[in-house]
Amino acid sequence: MKLGLIGYPIAHSLSPWIHNQLLDRHEMTGAYQLYECETDRFANKVEEIKAENINGFNVTVPYKEQVLPYLDELDEAARFLGAVNTVKVVNGRLIGYNTDGIGYVASLVDRYADAVDRSKRVLILGSGGAARGIFHAIVKQGVGKIDLANRTIEKAQKLIDDFAAHSVSEALSLQEAEDNLAQYDLIIQTTSVGMAPNQEQTPISLSGITKDTIVSDIVYRPMKTDFLKEAEEKGARLHYGHGMLLHQAIYAFQIWTGKSTDASVMMEAFEHKLKGV
Ligand code: ATR
């Protein structure tokens, strides 16, 4: 299997570690390589990767949207999201997928089996690419109420409007969300706030949450953000961001190879790796 990742910068990516582990676990030969490239070389790089007869590759920042014109086909999630994180090469044809949203839901359900059933009321903080993927995947789970809060409220409204069928969703300011936290069962933090090196910041205060709320943060560096620390002090149930990273990779690997993997068998080693970098 010839696999890889295209993006910039990617030198510190954990994807090679995850995919090389997956190759080993499934006793497959091959390698997962980094194809780091700056914007002006992106088109050449895609051609280069294709010419190498690669089986599949991941796409990350800043190319998840930019890769679309090079693809021959898109799956439903990638089409809706307008963004691709996984490409499978079949007889020279490039097929685009997006496993971020389903990876997120899988990591959440792994930890809390009841997290996204129909009765749940969900709040997503942020309205960027990550929020979009998660919103899409949670709508697919049949969750009844999903509100979006964002610094730029118009972007939250735009995302809701793109899901015309999901009319019960509301767009909120971060302040409005903070003032009404008790009504949510699950709060998902998708903004870049709290990410190293600005790890002392949080997007909203959690003083209004109730005890059984699940608080989820997709930031994984640091693993326990200040947002999650505050949630823990309030007695909330915590969900960490690194699980999404592992699960989106497992889905990508499955798309390329047909092999499925139980994430729990890799989680301990992955956490160890994450702490060491
Ligand atoms: P990603 O693909 O990781 O979602 P993105 O598309 O750039 O990245 O989205 C970043 C999100 O973090 C947005 O919701 C952004 O809010 P705006 O839409 O108002 O820009 C949010 N964000 C980034 N910095 C923030 C800050 N300092 N305070 C609040 N929200 C912030």
CSV table of C-alpha atoms and ligand atoms in Angstrom, one decimal:
chain,number,residue,atom,x,y,z
A,1,MET,CA,0.0,0.0,0.0
A,2,LYS,CA,1.3,3.4,-1.0
A,3,LEU,CA,-0.3,6.1,1.2
A,4,GLY,CA,0.4,9.6,2.2
A,5,LEU,CA,-0.6,13.1,3.3
A,6,ILE,CA,-0.6,16.4,1.4
A,7,GLY,CA,-0.8,19.7,3.3
A,8,TYR,CA,1.3,22.5,4.7
A,9,PRO,CA,2.8,22.5,7.3
A,10,ILE,CA,2.6,18.8,8.2
A,11,ALA,CA,6.0,17.9,9.7
A,12,HIS,CA,4.4,17.3,13.1
A,13,SER,CA,1.4,15.3,11.8
A,14,LEU,CA,0.4,12.2,13.7
A,15,SER,CA,-1.1,10.6,10.6
A,16,PRO,CA,2.1,8.7,9.5
A,17,TRP,CA,2.3,7.1,13.0
A,18,ILE,CA,-1.4,6.1,12.9
A,19,HIS,CA,-1.3,4.7,9.4
A,20,ASN,CA,1.9,2.9,9.8
A,21,GLN,CA,0.5,1.3,12.9
A,22,LEU,CA,-2.6,0.3,10.9
A,23,LEU,CA,-0.5,-1.2,8.2
A,24,ASP,CA,1.4,-3.3,10.8
A,25,ARG,CA,-1.8,-4.4,12.6
A,26,HIS,CA,-3.3,-5.6,9.4
A,27,GLU,CA,0.0,-7.2,8.3
A,28,MET,CA,0.1,-5.2,5.2
A,29,THR,CA,3.3,-3.9,3.5
A,30,GLY,CA,3.6,-0.3,2.4
A,31,ALA,CA,4.2,3.2,3.8
A,32,TYR,CA,2.5,6.4,4.5
A,33,GLN,CA,4.6,9.4,3.4
A,34,LEU,CA,4.4,13.1,3.9
A,35,TYR,CA,4.0,15.2,0.7
A,36,GLU,CA,4.4,18.7,2.2
A,37,CYS,CA,4.0,21.4,-0.3
A,38,GLU,CA,3.4,25.2,-0.4
A,39,THR,CA,0.5,26.6,-2.3
A,40,ASP,CA,2.2,27.5,-5.6
A,41,ARG,CA,3.3,23.8,-6.0
A,42,PHE,CA,0.0,22.2,-5.1
A,43,ALA,CA,-1.1,21.4,-8.6
A,44,ASN,CA,2.3,19.8,-9.5
A,45,LYS,CA,2.3,17.9,-6.2
A,46,VAL,CA,-1.1,16.3,-7.0
A,47,GLU,CA,0.2,15.2,-10.4
A,48,GLU,CA,3.4,13.9,-8.9
A,49,ILE,CA,1.5,11.8,-6.3
A,50,LYS,CA,-0.8,10.4,-9.0
A,51,ALA,CA,2.2,9.4,-11.2
A,52,GLU,CA,3.7,7.5,-8.2
A,53,ASN,CA,0.7,5.1,-8.4
A,54,ILE,CA,-0.4,5.9,-4.9
A,55,ASN,CA,-3.4,4.0,-3.5
A,56,GLY,CA,-4.7,6.8,-1.4
A,57,PHE,CA,-3.9,10.0,0.4
A,58,ASN,CA,-5.1,12.3,3.1
A,59,VAL,CA,-5.6,16.0,2.5
A,60,THR,CA,-5.2,18.5,5.3
A,61,VAL,CA,-4.9,22.3,5.8
A,62,PRO,CA,-4.8,24.4,3.6
A,63,TYR,CA,-5.9,22.1,0.8
A,64,LYS,CA,-9.2,20.4,1.8
A,65,GLU,CA,-11.2,22.7,-0.5
A,66,GLN,CA,-8.5,23.4,-3.0
A,67,VAL,CA,-8.2,19.7,-3.9
A,68,LEU,CA,-11.8,19.5,-5.3
A,69,PRO,CA,-11.1,20.4,-8.9
A,70,TYR,CA,-8.6,17.6,-9.2
A,71,LEU,CA,-11.1,14.9,-8.2
A,72,ASP,CA,-13.2,12.7,-10.4
A,73,GLU,CA,-15.9,11.8,-7.9
A,74,LEU,CA,-17.0,12.8,-4.4
A,75,ASP,CA,-18.9,10.9,-1.7
A,76,GLU,CA,-22.0,12.5,-0.2
A,77,ALA,CA,-20.3,14.1,2.8
A,78,ALA,CA,-17.5,15.6,0.8
A,79,ARG,CA,-20.0,17.0,-1.7
A,80,PHE,CA,-22.1,18.5,1.0
A,81,LEU,CA,-19.1,19.9,3.0
A,82,GLY,CA,-17.2,21.1,-0.1
A,83,ALA,CA,-14.1,19.7,1.6
A,84,VAL,CA,-12.1,16.4,1.3
A,85,ASN,CA,-9.7,14.9,3.8
A,86,THR,CA,-9.3,11.4,2.1
A,87,VAL,CA,-8.7,10.5,-1.5
A,88,LYS,CA,-8.8,7.0,-2.9
A,89,VAL,CA,-7.1,6.3,-6.3
A,90,VAL,CA,-8.9,3.7,-8.4
A,91,ASN,CA,-7.5,3.0,-11.9
A,92,GLY,CA,-6.1,6.5,-12.0
A,93,ARG,CA,-9.4,8.1,-10.9
A,94,LEU,CA,-9.4,10.2,-7.7
A,95,ILE,CA,-12.4,9.8,-5.4
A,96,GLY,CA,-12.8,12.2,-2.6
A,97,TYR,CA,-14.3,11.5,0.9
A,98,ASN,CA,-14.6,13.4,4.1
A,99,THR,CA,-14.2,11.3,7.3
A,100,ASP,CA,-13.9,14.1,9.8
A,101,GLY,CA,-17.5,14.3,10.8
A,102,ILE,CA,-18.1,10.5,11.0
A,103,GLY,CA,-14.8,10.2,12.8
A,104,TYR,CA,-15.9,12.7,15.4
A,105,VAL,CA,-19.2,10.9,16.0
A,106,ALA,CA,-17.5,7.5,16.2
A,107,SER,CA,-15.1,8.8,18.9
A,108,LEU,CA,-17.9,10.4,20.8
A,109,VAL,CA,-20.2,7.3,20.7
A,110,ASP,CA,-17.2,5.1,21.7
A,111,ARG,CA,-17.0,7.0,24.9
A,112,TYR,CA,-20.7,7.8,25.5
A,113,ALA,CA,-23.0,5.4,23.7
A,114,ASP,CA,-26.1,7.6,24.3
A,115,ALA,CA,-24.4,10.9,23.3
A,116,VAL,CA,-26.3,11.5,20.0
A,117,ASP,CA,-29.7,10.0,20.1
A,118,ARG,CA,-32.9,11.7,18.9
A,119,SER,CA,-33.8,13.3,22.2
A,120,LYS,CA,-30.5,15.2,22.7
A,121,ARG,CA,-30.0,18.9,22.5
A,122,VAL,CA,-26.7,19.9,21.1
A,123,LEU,CA,-24.7,23.1,21.0
A,124,ILE,CA,-21.8,23.5,18.6
A,125,LEU,CA,-19.3,26.3,19.3
A,126,GLY,CA,-17.7,27.6,16.1
A,127,SER,CA,-18.9,27.5,12.4
A,128,GLY,CA,-15.7,26.8,10.4
A,129,GLY,CA,-14.8,23.7,8.5
A,130,ALA,CA,-14.7,21.4,11.5
A,131,ALA,CA,-18.1,22.6,12.8
A,132,ARG,CA,-19.6,22.0,9.4
A,133,GLY,CA,-18.4,18.4,9.3
A,134,ILE,CA,-19.6,17.7,12.8
A,135,PHE,CA,-22.9,19.4,12.2
A,136,HIS,CA,-23.5,17.3,9.1
A,137,ALA,CA,-22.6,14.0,10.8
A,138,ILE,CA,-24.8,14.7,13.9
A,139,VAL,CA,-27.8,15.7,11.7
A,140,LYS,CA,-27.3,12.3,10.0
A,141,GLN,CA,-27.6,10.6,13.5
A,142,GLY,CA,-31.1,12.0,13.7
A,143,VAL,CA,-30.4,14.4,16.7
A,144,GLY,CA,-33.4,16.7,17.1
A,145,LYS,CA,-32.0,20.0,18.2
A,146,ILE,CA,-28.6,21.3,17.2
A,147,ASP,CA,-27.7,25.0,17.7
A,148,LEU,CA,-24.6,26.8,16.5
A,149,ALA,CA,-22.9,29.6,18.3
A,150,ASN,CA,-20.1,31.6,16.7
A,151,ARG,CA,-18.1,34.8,17.2
A,152,THR,CA,-19.4,35.8,13.7
A,153,ILE,CA,-23.1,34.9,14.0
A,154,GLU,CA,-23.7,35.3,10.3
A,155,LYS,CA,-21.5,32.3,9.6
A,156,ALA,CA,-23.5,30.2,12.0
A,157,GLN,CA,-26.7,31.2,10.3
A,158,LYS,CA,-25.2,30.4,6.9
A,159,LEU,CA,-24.3,26.9,8.0
A,160,ILE,CA,-27.8,26.3,9.3
A,161,ASP,CA,-29.3,27.7,6.0
A,162,ASP,CA,-27.2,25.2,4.0
A,163,PHE,CA,-29.1,22.5,5.9
A,164,ALA,CA,-32.5,23.8,4.9
A,165,ALA,CA,-34.2,20.7,6.3
A,166,HIS,CA,-32.9,21.3,9.8
A,167,SER,CA,-35.0,24.3,10.6
A,168,VAL,CA,-35.1,24.0,14.3
A,169,SER,CA,-31.5,25.0,14.7
A,170,GLU,CA,-30.7,28.4,15.9
A,171,ALA,CA,-27.7,30.6,15.3
A,172,LEU,CA,-26.4,32.3,18.5
A,173,SER,CA,-23.8,34.7,19.6
A,174,LEU,CA,-21.2,33.2,22.0
A,175,GLN,CA,-22.7,35.3,24.8
A,176,GLU,CA,-26.2,34.0,24.1
A,177,ALA,CA,-24.9,30.5,24.2
A,178,GLU,CA,-23.1,31.1,27.5
A,179,ASP,CA,-26.3,32.5,29.0
A,180,ASN,CA,-28.4,29.4,28.0
A,181,LEU,CA,-26.0,26.5,28.6
A,182,ALA,CA,-28.4,24.6,30.9
A,183,GLN,CA,-30.6,23.6,28.0
A,184,TYR,CA,-28.0,21.5,26.3
A,185,ASP,CA,-27.0,17.8,26.8
A,186,LEU,CA,-23.9,18.0,24.6
A,187,ILE,CA,-21.6,21.0,24.0
A,188,ILE,CA,-19.0,20.6,21.3
A,189,GLN,CA,-16.1,23.1,21.1
A,190,THR,CA,-14.8,23.3,17.5
A,191,THR,CA,-13.0,26.7,17.5
A,192,SER,CA,-9.3,27.1,17.6
A,193,VAL,CA,-9.5,28.8,20.9
A,194,GLY,CA,-7.5,27.0,23.6
A,195,MET,CA,-5.1,25.4,21.2
A,196,ALA,CA,-1.4,25.6,22.0
A,197,PRO,CA,0.3,28.1,22.3
A,198,ASN,CA,-2.8,30.0,23.4
A,199,GLN,CA,-4.0,27.4,25.7
A,200,GLU,CA,-5.1,29.6,28.6
A,201,GLN,CA,-8.1,30.8,26.5
A,202,THR,CA,-11.7,29.5,26.4
A,203,PRO,CA,-14.4,30.6,24.0
A,204,ILE,CA,-17.1,30.8,26.7
A,205,SER,CA,-17.5,30.2,30.4
A,206,LEU,CA,-19.2,27.0,31.4
A,207,SER,CA,-20.6,28.2,34.7
A,208,GLY,CA,-24.1,27.6,33.4
A,209,ILE,CA,-23.9,23.9,32.6
A,210,THR,CA,-25.7,21.1,34.4
A,211,LYS,CA,-23.9,18.1,35.9
A,212,ASP,CA,-24.6,15.4,33.3
A,213,THR,CA,-23.8,17.6,30.3
A,214,ILE,CA,-21.2,16.1,27.9
A,215,VAL,CA,-18.5,18.7,27.1
A,216,SER,CA,-16.4,17.9,24.1
A,217,ASP,CA,-13.4,19.7,22.7
A,218,ILE,CA,-11.9,18.9,19.4
A,219,VAL,CA,-8.6,20.7,20.3
A,220,TYR,CA,-6.1,17.9,21.1
A,221,ARG,CA,-3.0,19.9,21.9
A,222,PRO,CA,-3.2,20.2,24.8
A,223,MET,CA,-5.1,17.0,25.4
A,224,LYS,CA,-7.0,18.5,28.3
A,225,THR,CA,-7.8,22.1,27.4
A,226,ASP,CA,-8.8,24.7,29.9
A,227,PHE,CA,-12.3,24.4,28.5
A,228,LEU,CA,-12.3,20.7,29.5
A,229,LYS,CA,-10.7,21.5,32.9
A,230,GLU,CA,-13.6,23.9,33.6
A,231,ALA,CA,-16.1,21.3,32.5
A,232,GLU,CA,-14.5,18.8,34.9
A,233,GLU,CA,-14.7,21.2,37.8
A,234,LYS,CA,-18.5,21.5,37.1
A,235,GLY,CA,-18.8,17.7,37.2
A,236,ALA,CA,-19.5,17.3,33.5
A,237,ARG,CA,-18.7,14.3,31.4
A,238,LEU,CA,-15.6,15.0,29.2
A,239,HIS,CA,-14.8,14.0,25.7
A,240,TYR,CA,-11.3,14.7,24.3
A,241,GLY,CA,-10.3,15.8,20.8
A,242,HIS,CA,-7.7,13.2,20.0
A,243,GLY,CA,-10.3,10.4,19.5
A,244,MET,CA,-11.6,12.2,16.4
A,245,LEU,CA,-8.1,12.2,14.9
A,246,LEU,CA,-7.7,8.4,15.4
A,247,HIS,CA,-11.2,7.6,14.2
A,248,GLN,CA,-11.1,9.8,11.0
A,249,ALA,CA,-7.8,8.0,10.2
A,250,ILE,CA,-9.4,4.5,10.8
A,251,TYR,CA,-12.2,5.4,8.4
A,252,ALA,CA,-9.7,6.6,5.8
A,253,PHE,CA,-7.7,3.4,6.1
A,254,GLN,CA,-10.9,1.4,5.7
A,255,ILE,CA,-11.8,3.3,2.5
A,256,TRP,CA,-8.3,2.6,1.1
A,257,THR,CA,-7.9,-1.0,2.2
A,258,GLY,CA,-11.4,-2.4,3.1
A,259,LYS,CA,-10.0,-3.2,6.6
A,260,SER,CA,-11.8,-2.1,9.7
A,261,THR,CA,-10.1,-1.6,13.0
A,262,ASP,CA,-11.3,-1.4,16.6
A,263,ALA,CA,-10.0,2.0,17.8
A,264,SER,CA,-9.9,0.9,21.4
A,265,VAL,CA,-6.9,-1.5,20.7
A,266,MET,CA,-4.9,1.5,19.5
A,267,MET,CA,-6.0,4.2,21.9
A,268,GLU,CA,-3.5,3.7,24.7
A,269,ALA,CA,-0.5,3.7,22.3
A,270,PHE,CA,-1.9,6.7,20.5
A,271,GLU,CA,-2.3,8.6,23.8
A,272,HIS,CA,1.2,7.7,24.7
A,273,LYS,CA,2.5,9.0,21.3
A,274,LEU,CA,0.4,12.2,21.6
A,275,LYS,CA,1.9,13.0,25.0
A,276,GLY,CA,5.4,12.4,23.7
A,277,VAL,CA,5.3,14.9,20.9
B,1,ATR,P1,-11.6,24.8,11.3
B,1,ATR,O1,-11.4,24.2,9.9
B,1,ATR,O2,-10.6,24.2,12.3
B,1,ATR,O3,-13.0,24.8,11.8
B,1,ATR,P2,-11.9,27.5,10.5
B,1,ATR,O4,-12.7,27.1,9.4
B,1,ATR,O5,-10.8,28.6,10.3
B,1,ATR,O6,-11.1,26.3,11.1
B,1,ATR,O7,-12.8,28.0,11.7
B,1,ATR,C1,-12.3,28.5,12.9
B,1,ATR,C2,-13.5,28.7,13.9
B,1,ATR,O8,-12.9,29.2,15.1
B,1,ATR,C3,-14.5,29.8,13.5
B,1,ATR,O9,-15.8,29.4,14.0
B,1,ATR,C4,-14.0,31.0,14.2
B,1,ATR,O10,-14.9,32.1,14.4
B,1,ATR,P3,-15.3,33.2,13.2
B,1,ATR,O11,-16.1,32.4,12.3
B,1,ATR,O12,-16.0,34.2,13.9
B,1,ATR,O13,-13.9,33.5,12.6
B,1,ATR,C5,-13.5,30.5,15.5
B,1,ATR,N1,-12.5,31.3,16.1
B,1,ATR,C6,-11.2,31.5,15.8
B,1,ATR,N2,-10.6,32.3,16.7
B,1,ATR,C7,-11.5,32.7,17.6
B,1,ATR,C8,-11.5,33.5,18.8
B,1,ATR,N3,-10.4,34.1,19.2
B,1,ATR,N4,-12.7,33.6,19.4
B,1,ATR,C9,-13.8,33.0,19.0
B,1,ATR,N5,-13.9,32.2,18.0
B,1,ATR,C10,-12.8,32.0,17.2
